[in-house]
CSV table of C-alpha atoms in Angstrom, one decimal:
chain,number,residue,atom,x,y,z
A,219,UNK,CA,-8.2,18.5,-5.9
A,220,UNK,CA,-7.4,15.3,-7.6
A,221,UNK,CA,-6.6,11.8,-6.2
A,222,UNK,CA,-3.3,10.0,-6.5
A,223,UNK,CA,-2.8,6.3,-6.7
A,224,UNK,CA,-0.3,4.5,-4.7
A,225,UNK,CA,1.3,1.0,-4.5
A,226,UNK,CA,2.3,-1.4,-1.9
A,227,UNK,CA,4.9,-3.9,-2.6
A,228,UNK,CA,5.2,-6.4,0.3
A,229,UNK,CA,8.4,-8.1,0.9
A,230,UNK,CA,9.2,-10.7,3.6
A,231,UNK,CA,9.9,-9.9,6.9
A,232,UNK,CA,12.9,-11.6,8.7
A,233,UNK,CA,12.2,-10.4,12.4
A,234,UNK,CA,11.9,-13.7,14.2
A,235,UNK,CA,8.2,-14.4,15.8
A,236,UNK,CA,7.4,-16.4,18.8
A,237,UNK,CA,4.5,-16.8,21.2
A,238,UNK,CA,7.0,-16.1,24.2
A,239,UNK,CA,5.7,-13.6,26.1
A,240,UNK,CA,8.7,-12.9,28.8
A,241,UNK,CA,11.3,-10.2,28.3
A,242,UNK,CA,14.9,-10.5,28.6
A,243,UNK,CA,16.2,-8.4,31.7
A,244,UNK,CA,19.6,-6.5,30.7
A,245,UNK,CA,20.5,-2.8,31.1
A,246,UNK,CA,21.5,-0.6,28.6
A,247,UNK,CA,25.3,-1.0,28.7
A,248,UNK,CA,25.2,-4.4,28.4
A,249,UNK,CA,22.4,-4.1,25.5
A,250,UNK,CA,24.9,-1.8,23.7
A,251,UNK,CA,27.6,-4.1,23.9
A,252,UNK,CA,25.9,-7.3,22.8
A,253,UNK,CA,24.0,-5.5,20.0
A,254,UNK,CA,27.3,-4.1,19.1
A,255,UNK,CA,28.4,-7.7,18.6
A,256,UNK,CA,26.0,-9.3,16.9
A,257,UNK,CA,25.7,-6.4,14.3
A,258,UNK,CA,29.5,-7.1,13.7
A,259,UNK,CA,28.6,-10.9,12.7
A,260,UNK,CA,26.0,-10.1,10.7
A,261,UNK,CA,26.0,-10.9,7.1
A,262,UNK,CA,25.0,-7.8,4.8
A,263,UNK,CA,21.9,-9.2,3.4
A,264,UNK,CA,19.1,-7.4,1.4
A,265,UNK,CA,16.9,-5.3,3.8
A,266,UNK,CA,14.1,-6.7,4.7
A,267,UNK,CA,11.7,-3.8,5.4
A,268,UNK,CA,8.3,-3.7,4.0
A,269,UNK,CA,8.6,-1.1,1.2
A,270,UNK,CA,5.4,1.0,0.4
A,271,UNK,CA,5.9,3.1,-2.8
A,272,UNK,CA,4.1,6.4,-2.5
A,273,UNK,CA,3.4,8.7,-5.8
A,274,UNK,CA,4.6,12.4,-5.8
A,275,UNK,CA,3.1,15.5,-7.1
A,276,UNK,CA,3.3,16.3,-10.8
A,277,UNK,CA,5.9,19.1,-10.2
A,278,UNK,CA,8.1,16.5,-8.4
A,279,UNK,CA,7.3,17.3,-4.4
A,280,UNK,CA,5.4,15.8,-1.6
A,281,UNK,CA,4.0,17.5,1.5
A,282,UNK,CA,2.4,15.8,4.4
A,283,UNK,CA,1.1,16.0,8.0
A,284,UNK,CA,2.9,14.4,11.0
A,285,UNK,CA,0.5,13.8,14.1
A,286,UNK,CA,1.5,11.6,17.3
A,287,UNK,CA,-0.8,10.7,20.5
A,288,UNK,CA,-3.6,10.9,19.4
A,289,UNK,CA,-6.3,8.2,19.6
A,290,UNK,CA,-8.7,9.4,22.4
A,291,UNK,CA,-12.0,9.3,20.7
A,292,UNK,CA,-12.1,12.8,20.1
A,293,UNK,CA,-11.6,14.1,23.8
A,294,UNK,CA,-8.6,16.5,24.7
A,295,UNK,CA,-9.0,18.5,21.5
A,296,UNK,CA,-8.3,15.6,19.4
A,297,UNK,CA,-11.2,16.6,17.1
A,298,UNK,CA,-10.5,20.1,17.4
A,299,UNK,CA,-6.4,19.3,16.1
A,300,UNK,CA,-8.3,16.9,13.4
A,301,UNK,CA,-10.3,19.8,12.3
A,302,UNK,CA,-7.5,22.2,11.8
A,303,UNK,CA,-5.5,19.4,10.0
A,304,UNK,CA,-7.9,19.2,7.5
A,305,UNK,CA,-7.8,22.7,6.6
A,306,UNK,CA,-4.0,22.6,6.0
A,307,UNK,CA,-4.0,19.4,4.6
A,308,UNK,CA,-6.5,20.8,1.8
A,309,UNK,CA,-4.3,24.3,1.5
A,310,UNK,CA,-1.4,22.2,0.7
A,311,UNK,CA,-3.1,19.3,-1.3
A,312,UNK,CA,-1.1,16.7,1.2
A,313,UNK,CA,-0.2,12.8,-0.1
A,314,UNK,CA,-0.1,11.6,3.2
A,315,UNK,CA,-0.5,11.6,6.8
A,316,UNK,CA,2.4,10.1,9.2
A,317,UNK,CA,1.2,9.3,12.5
A,318,UNK,CA,4.6,8.7,15.3
A,319,UNK,CA,2.1,6.0,17.3
A,320,UNK,CA,0.1,6.2,21.0
A,321,UNK,CA,-2.9,5.8,18.1
A,322,UNK,CA,-5.3,4.3,20.7
A,323,UNK,CA,-5.4,5.2,24.2
A,324,UNK,CA,-5.1,3.9,26.8
A,325,UNK,CA,-4.3,0.2,26.1
A,326,UNK,CA,-3.9,-0.1,22.5
A,327,UNK,CA,-7.1,-2.0,20.3
A,328,UNK,CA,-8.6,-5.1,22.2
A,329,UNK,CA,-9.4,-6.7,19.0
A,330,UNK,CA,-9.9,-5.7,15.5
A,331,UNK,CA,-13.5,-5.6,16.4
A,332,UNK,CA,-12.8,-3.0,18.9
A,333,UNK,CA,-15.0,0.4,18.4
A,334,UNK,CA,-11.9,2.5,19.4
A,335,UNK,CA,-10.6,2.3,16.1
A,336,UNK,CA,-13.8,3.9,14.8
A,337,UNK,CA,-14.5,6.7,17.7
A,338,UNK,CA,-11.0,7.5,17.5
A,339,UNK,CA,-9.8,7.2,14.0
A,340,UNK,CA,-12.2,6.7,11.3
A,341,UNK,CA,-15.1,9.3,12.7
A,342,UNK,CA,-12.5,12.1,13.6
A,343,UNK,CA,-10.3,12.7,10.5
A,344,UNK,CA,-13.1,13.0,8.1
A,345,UNK,CA,-11.8,16.0,6.3
A,346,UNK,CA,-11.4,15.4,2.3
A,347,UNK,CA,-8.2,16.3,2.3
A,348,UNK,CA,-7.1,13.7,5.3
A,349,UNK,CA,-8.7,10.7,3.1
A,350,UNK,CA,-5.1,10.0,1.8
A,351,UNK,CA,-2.7,7.2,3.2
A,352,UNK,CA,-1.6,6.9,6.8
A,353,UNK,CA,1.3,5.8,7.6
A,354,UNK,CA,1.3,4.5,11.3
A,355,UNK,CA,4.1,3.3,13.8
A,356,UNK,CA,3.0,1.7,17.0
A,357,UNK,CA,3.5,3.4,20.4
A,358,UNK,CA,3.8,1.7,24.1
A,359,UNK,CA,0.5,2.4,24.5
A,360,UNK,CA,-0.6,0.5,21.7
A,361,UNK,CA,1.7,-2.0,22.9
A,362,UNK,CA,-0.5,-2.6,26.2
A,363,UNK,CA,-3.3,-4.0,23.7
A,364,UNK,CA,-3.8,-6.1,21.0
A,365,UNK,CA,-0.4,-5.4,18.8
A,366,UNK,CA,-1.4,-7.9,16.3
A,367,UNK,CA,-5.1,-6.3,16.1
A,368,UNK,CA,-3.7,-2.8,15.0
A,369,UNK,CA,-1.3,-4.4,12.3
A,370,UNK,CA,-4.2,-6.6,10.9
A,371,UNK,CA,-5.0,-6.3,7.5
A,372,UNK,CA,-8.2,-6.3,8.4
A,373,UNK,CA,-8.6,-2.8,9.3
A,374,UNK,CA,-8.1,-1.6,5.5
A,375,UNK,CA,-11.3,-3.6,4.9
A,376,UNK,CA,-12.7,-1.1,7.6
A,377,UNK,CA,-10.5,2.3,6.5
A,378,UNK,CA,-8.3,1.9,3.5
A,379,UNK,CA,-6.1,4.5,4.7
A,380,UNK,CA,-4.9,2.6,7.6
A,381,UNK,CA,-1.2,1.5,7.1
A,382,UNK,CA,0.4,0.5,9.9
A,383,UNK,CA,3.2,-1.8,10.4
A,384,UNK,CA,6.2,-2.6,13.1
A,385,UNK,CA,9.4,-1.3,10.5
A,386,UNK,CA,8.9,0.0,7.0
A,387,UNK,CA,9.7,2.3,4.5
A,388,UNK,CA,7.7,4.6,2.3
A,389,UNK,CA,9.9,5.4,-0.9
A,390,UNK,CA,8.5,8.9,-2.4
A,391,UNK,CA,10.9,9.0,-4.8
A,392,UNK,CA,12.7,12.2,-3.6
A,393,UNK,CA,12.4,11.2,-0.2
A,394,UNK,CA,12.4,7.8,1.8
A,395,UNK,CA,10.8,7.7,5.3
A,396,UNK,CA,12.1,4.8,7.7
A,397,UNK,CA,9.7,3.7,10.2
A,398,UNK,CA,11.2,2.2,13.2
A,399,UNK,CA,9.5,0.5,15.6
A,400,UNK,CA,11.1,2.2,19.0
A,401,UNK,CA,8.9,0.3,21.9
A,402,UNK,CA,11.1,-3.0,22.3
A,403,UNK,CA,14.0,-0.9,22.7
A,404,UNK,CA,13.1,0.4,26.0
A,405,UNK,CA,14.5,-1.6,28.9
A,406,UNK,CA,12.0,-0.3,31.3
A,407,UNK,CA,9.1,-1.9,29.4
A,408,UNK,CA,10.5,-4.8,30.1
A,409,UNK,CA,12.6,-4.6,33.4
A,410,UNK,CA,9.7,-2.3,35.4
A,411,UNK,CA,6.4,-2.3,33.4
A,412,UNK,CA,4.5,-1.0,36.4
A,413,UNK,CA,1.9,-2.9,36.4
A,414,UNK,CA,1.0,-2.6,32.7
A,415,UNK,CA,1.0,-5.9,30.5
A,416,UNK,CA,2.5,-5.5,27.0
A,417,UNK,CA,2.0,-7.6,23.7
A,418,UNK,CA,5.5,-8.9,23.1
A,419,UNK,CA,4.0,-11.5,20.7
A,420,UNK,CA,6.4,-10.8,17.4
A,421,UNK,CA,9.3,-9.2,19.5
A,422,UNK,CA,10.4,-11.9,21.9
A,423,UNK,CA,13.2,-12.9,21.7
A,424,UNK,CA,13.9,-9.5,22.2
A,425,UNK,CA,17.5,-9.4,21.8
A,426,UNK,CA,16.9,-10.9,18.1
A,427,UNK,CA,14.3,-9.0,17.3
A,428,UNK,CA,16.3,-5.7,17.9
A,429,UNK,CA,19.3,-7.3,16.2
A,430,UNK,CA,17.5,-7.8,13.0
A,431,UNK,CA,15.7,-4.3,13.4
A,432,UNK,CA,18.9,-2.4,13.3
A,433,UNK,CA,20.7,-4.6,10.7
A,434,UNK,CA,17.6,-3.7,8.3
A,435,UNK,CA,17.7,-0.3,9.0
A,436,UNK,CA,21.2,0.6,8.6
A,437,UNK,CA,21.2,-1.7,5.3
A,438,UNK,CA,18.0,0.1,4.0
A,439,UNK,CA,19.4,3.5,5.0
A,440,UNK,CA,22.9,2.6,3.3
A,441,UNK,CA,21.7,1.4,0.1
A,442,UNK,CA,18.9,4.2,-0.2
A,443,UNK,CA,19.8,6.6,-3.0
A,444,UNK,CA,17.1,9.3,-2.2
A,445,UNK,CA,17.8,12.9,-1.8
A,446,UNK,CA,16.2,13.2,1.6
A,447,UNK,CA,16.1,10.5,4.6
A,448,UNK,CA,13.6,11.0,7.2
A,449,UNK,CA,13.5,8.4,10.4
A,450,UNK,CA,10.0,7.9,12.3
A,451,UNK,CA,9.5,6.7,15.7
A,452,UNK,CA,7.7,6.8,18.5
A,453,UNK,CA,10.0,7.6,20.9
A,454,UNK,CA,12.4,10.5,21.0
A,455,UNK,CA,16.2,10.5,20.7
A,456,UNK,CA,16.4,13.9,22.4
A,457,UNK,CA,13.7,15.7,24.0
A,458,UNK,CA,13.2,18.3,26.6
A,459,UNK,CA,9.7,17.4,28.0
A,460,UNK,CA,8.6,14.8,30.6
A,461,UNK,CA,10.3,11.9,29.2
A,462,UNK,CA,13.7,13.1,28.1
A,463,UNK,CA,15.9,11.7,26.1
A,464,UNK,CA,15.8,8.0,25.4
A,465,UNK,CA,19.3,6.4,26.5
A,466,UNK,CA,18.5,3.2,24.5
A,467,UNK,CA,18.1,4.9,21.2
A,468,UNK,CA,20.9,7.3,21.8
A,469,UNK,CA,23.1,4.5,22.0
A,470,UNK,CA,21.9,1.9,19.5
A,471,UNK,CA,20.2,3.9,16.8
A,472,UNK,CA,21.6,7.5,16.6
A,473,UNK,CA,24.8,6.1,15.6
A,474,UNK,CA,23.5,4.2,12.4
A,475,UNK,CA,21.1,7.6,11.6
A,476,UNK,CA,24.3,10.0,11.7
A,477,UNK,CA,26.2,7.5,9.6
A,478,UNK,CA,24.2,7.4,7.0
A,479,UNK,CA,23.0,10.8,6.3
A,480,UNK,CA,19.5,11.2,7.7
A,481,UNK,CA,18.2,14.6,7.5
A,482,UNK,CA,15.3,14.5,10.2
A,483,UNK,CA,14.1,12.0,12.7
A,484,UNK,CA,10.4,12.7,13.6
A,485,UNK,CA,8.9,10.9,16.9
A,486,UNK,CA,6.1,11.3,19.7
A,487,UNK,CA,5.6,10.1,23.1
A,488,UNK,CA,6.2,13.5,24.5
A,489,UNK,CA,2.8,15.2,24.3
A,490,UNK,CA,4.1,18.3,23.0
A,491,UNK,CA,5.7,19.7,19.6
A,492,UNK,CA,9.4,20.8,19.5
A,493,UNK,CA,12.5,21.2,17.3
A,494,UNK,CA,15.9,20.4,18.6
A,495,UNK,CA,19.4,21.0,16.5
A,496,UNK,CA,22.3,20.3,18.1
A,497,UNK,CA,26.1,21.3,17.2
A,498,UNK,CA,27.5,17.4,18.0
A,499,UNK,CA,24.7,16.1,15.3
A,500,UNK,CA,23.4,17.1,11.8
A,501,UNK,CA,20.2,15.6,12.3
A,502,UNK,CA,17.4,17.8,13.1
A,503,UNK,CA,15.5,16.4,15.9
A,504,UNK,CA,11.4,16.4,15.7
A,505,UNK,CA,8.6,15.5,18.0
A,506,UNK,CA,5.2,16.0,17.0
A,507,UNK,CA,3.1,14.4,19.9
A,508,UNK,CA,0.6,16.9,20.2
A,509,UNK,CA,-2.7,15.1,18.7
A,510,UNK,CA,-4.9,15.4,22.1
A,511,UNK,CA,-4.3,15.5,25.9
A,512,UNK,CA,-0.9,17.6,26.1
A,513,UNK,CA,-0.2,20.4,28.6
A,514,UNK,CA,2.7,18.4,30.9
A,515,UNK,CA,3.8,21.3,32.1
A,516,UNK,CA,7.4,20.1,31.9
A,517,UNK,CA,10.4,21.4,30.6
A,518,UNK,CA,14.2,20.4,31.2
A,519,UNK,CA,16.8,21.2,28.7
A,520,UNK,CA,20.4,22.6,29.5
A,521,UNK,CA,21.7,23.9,26.4
A,522,UNK,CA,19.0,26.5,25.3
A,523,UNK,CA,21.2,27.2,22.0
A,524,UNK,CA,20.2,23.6,20.8
A,525,UNK,CA,16.2,24.4,21.2
A,526,UNK,CA,15.2,25.9,18.1
A,527,UNK,CA,11.3,25.5,19.4
A,528,UNK,CA,9.2,24.3,21.9
A,529,UNK,CA,5.6,24.2,22.7
A,530,UNK,CA,3.7,22.3,25.6
A,531,UNK,CA,0.2,22.0,23.9
A,532,UNK,CA,-1.7,20.6,21.4
A,533,UNK,CA,-0.8,20.6,17.5
A,534,UNK,CA,0.7,18.7,14.8
A,535,UNK,CA,3.3,19.5,12.0
A,536,UNK,CA,3.6,19.4,8.0
A,537,UNK,CA,6.7,18.9,6.1
A,538,UNK,CA,6.9,19.9,2.2
A,539,UNK,CA,10.1,18.1,0.3
A,540,UNK,CA,11.0,19.4,-3.1
A,541,UNK,CA,14.5,18.2,-4.6
A,542,UNK,CA,16.3,20.9,-3.4
A,543,UNK,CA,14.4,22.1,-0.4
A,544,UNK,CA,12.9,20.8,2.7
A,545,UNK,CA,10.0,22.8,4.7
A,546,UNK,CA,8.4,22.1,8.1
A,547,UNK,CA,5.9,23.9,10.0
A,548,UNK,CA,4.3,23.6,13.4
A,549,UNK,CA,0.8,24.5,14.1
A,550,UNK,CA,-1.4,24.7,17.3
A,551,UNK,CA,-5.0,23.6,18.0
A,552,UNK,CA,-6.4,27.0,16.0
A,553,UNK,CA,-4.6,26.2,13.2
A,554,UNK,CA,-1.8,29.1,13.8
A,555,UNK,CA,1.7,29.0,12.6
A,556,UNK,CA,4.3,28.4,15.7
A,557,UNK,CA,7.7,27.8,14.3
A,558,UNK,CA,8.9,27.3,10.7
A,559,UNK,CA,12.6,25.9,9.7
A,560,UNK,CA,13.9,25.5,5.8
A,561,UNK,CA,16.6,23.8,4.7
A,562,UNK,CA,18.1,23.2,1.1
A,563,UNK,CA,20.3,20.8,-0.1
A,564,UNK,CA,22.0,20.3,-3.8
A,565,UNK,CA,24.0,17.1,-4.3
A,566,UNK,CA,27.0,17.0,-6.8
A,567,UNK,CA,24.9,14.7,-9.4
A,568,UNK,CA,22.5,17.7,-9.4
A,569,UNK,CA,25.1,20.3,-10.5
A,570,UNK,CA,24.9,21.2,-14.1
A,571,UNK,CA,28.5,21.5,-15.6
A,572,UNK,CA,27.7,21.8,-19.2
A,573,UNK,CA,28.9,24.6,-21.5
């Protein structure tokens, strides 16, 4: 096994920052209208997402694992899932790990000194193959704690694997991964927080934050020359489990993804594994949220032909990408393969017309 170098290029982020913690109260209908109008008025500027450059294998491929909803101090089979991740990671010689959010339960981190970081991350994912960059987005449970703590570069002095930002890009040459902060899109966290306190520093005013996020994502996707485009968020666009489809993302995010040839949308939030492919969209909708507590016992999907795979238990997934092929594999807590899916893509510029 050989180590790989990776470089981070930090570009200034133009999302607004304020100490105001009050959420704006508007429904999805008015939100969609407002966001459409705002986006139409925004000048086409250079995207402001931070970009991380990820080295690829010598054969031009990349491989990585995806895990979500995991940070429970080793409980609920988190340690067992981590063990199998290490074994699969070694077999694949993975380049990095993606987390789809809810990194620390139940209420995020209290501070950068919170022992939960050690107990739920550093001490759990100890396999040699997992000592690679971890790219993480925030989930709704992370927003219930000190968000700035999870985002702090100080955590990298404790464990250099930890690369957590609100929205950012991982550029791996043949593929680009676009990480999107989806929690601020969900109306319920603002209108009906059910007694939970959310840390909206860096998000308020909400309308401006969402406008900037969507604008920067659309610009980044449109200007991307990557062969494969993957978008990662915490909340599902489509899901058969207990949280179901996220209507705000269906309305605001999905049209941007479809207009810019995104291949996969990968999320967590629902504590299960699933693969949905509909005739209405070219995107594959992938859930990897089985990192620890699972077995919700809920399933609701009305078009069975769209549901390619659903598993209500713990597990994770792998993705391997070459210039012309992509393959995903789902695994359970014992490392058993549950589901495979492969696709290929040949672009016009790849064709050889020489005589």
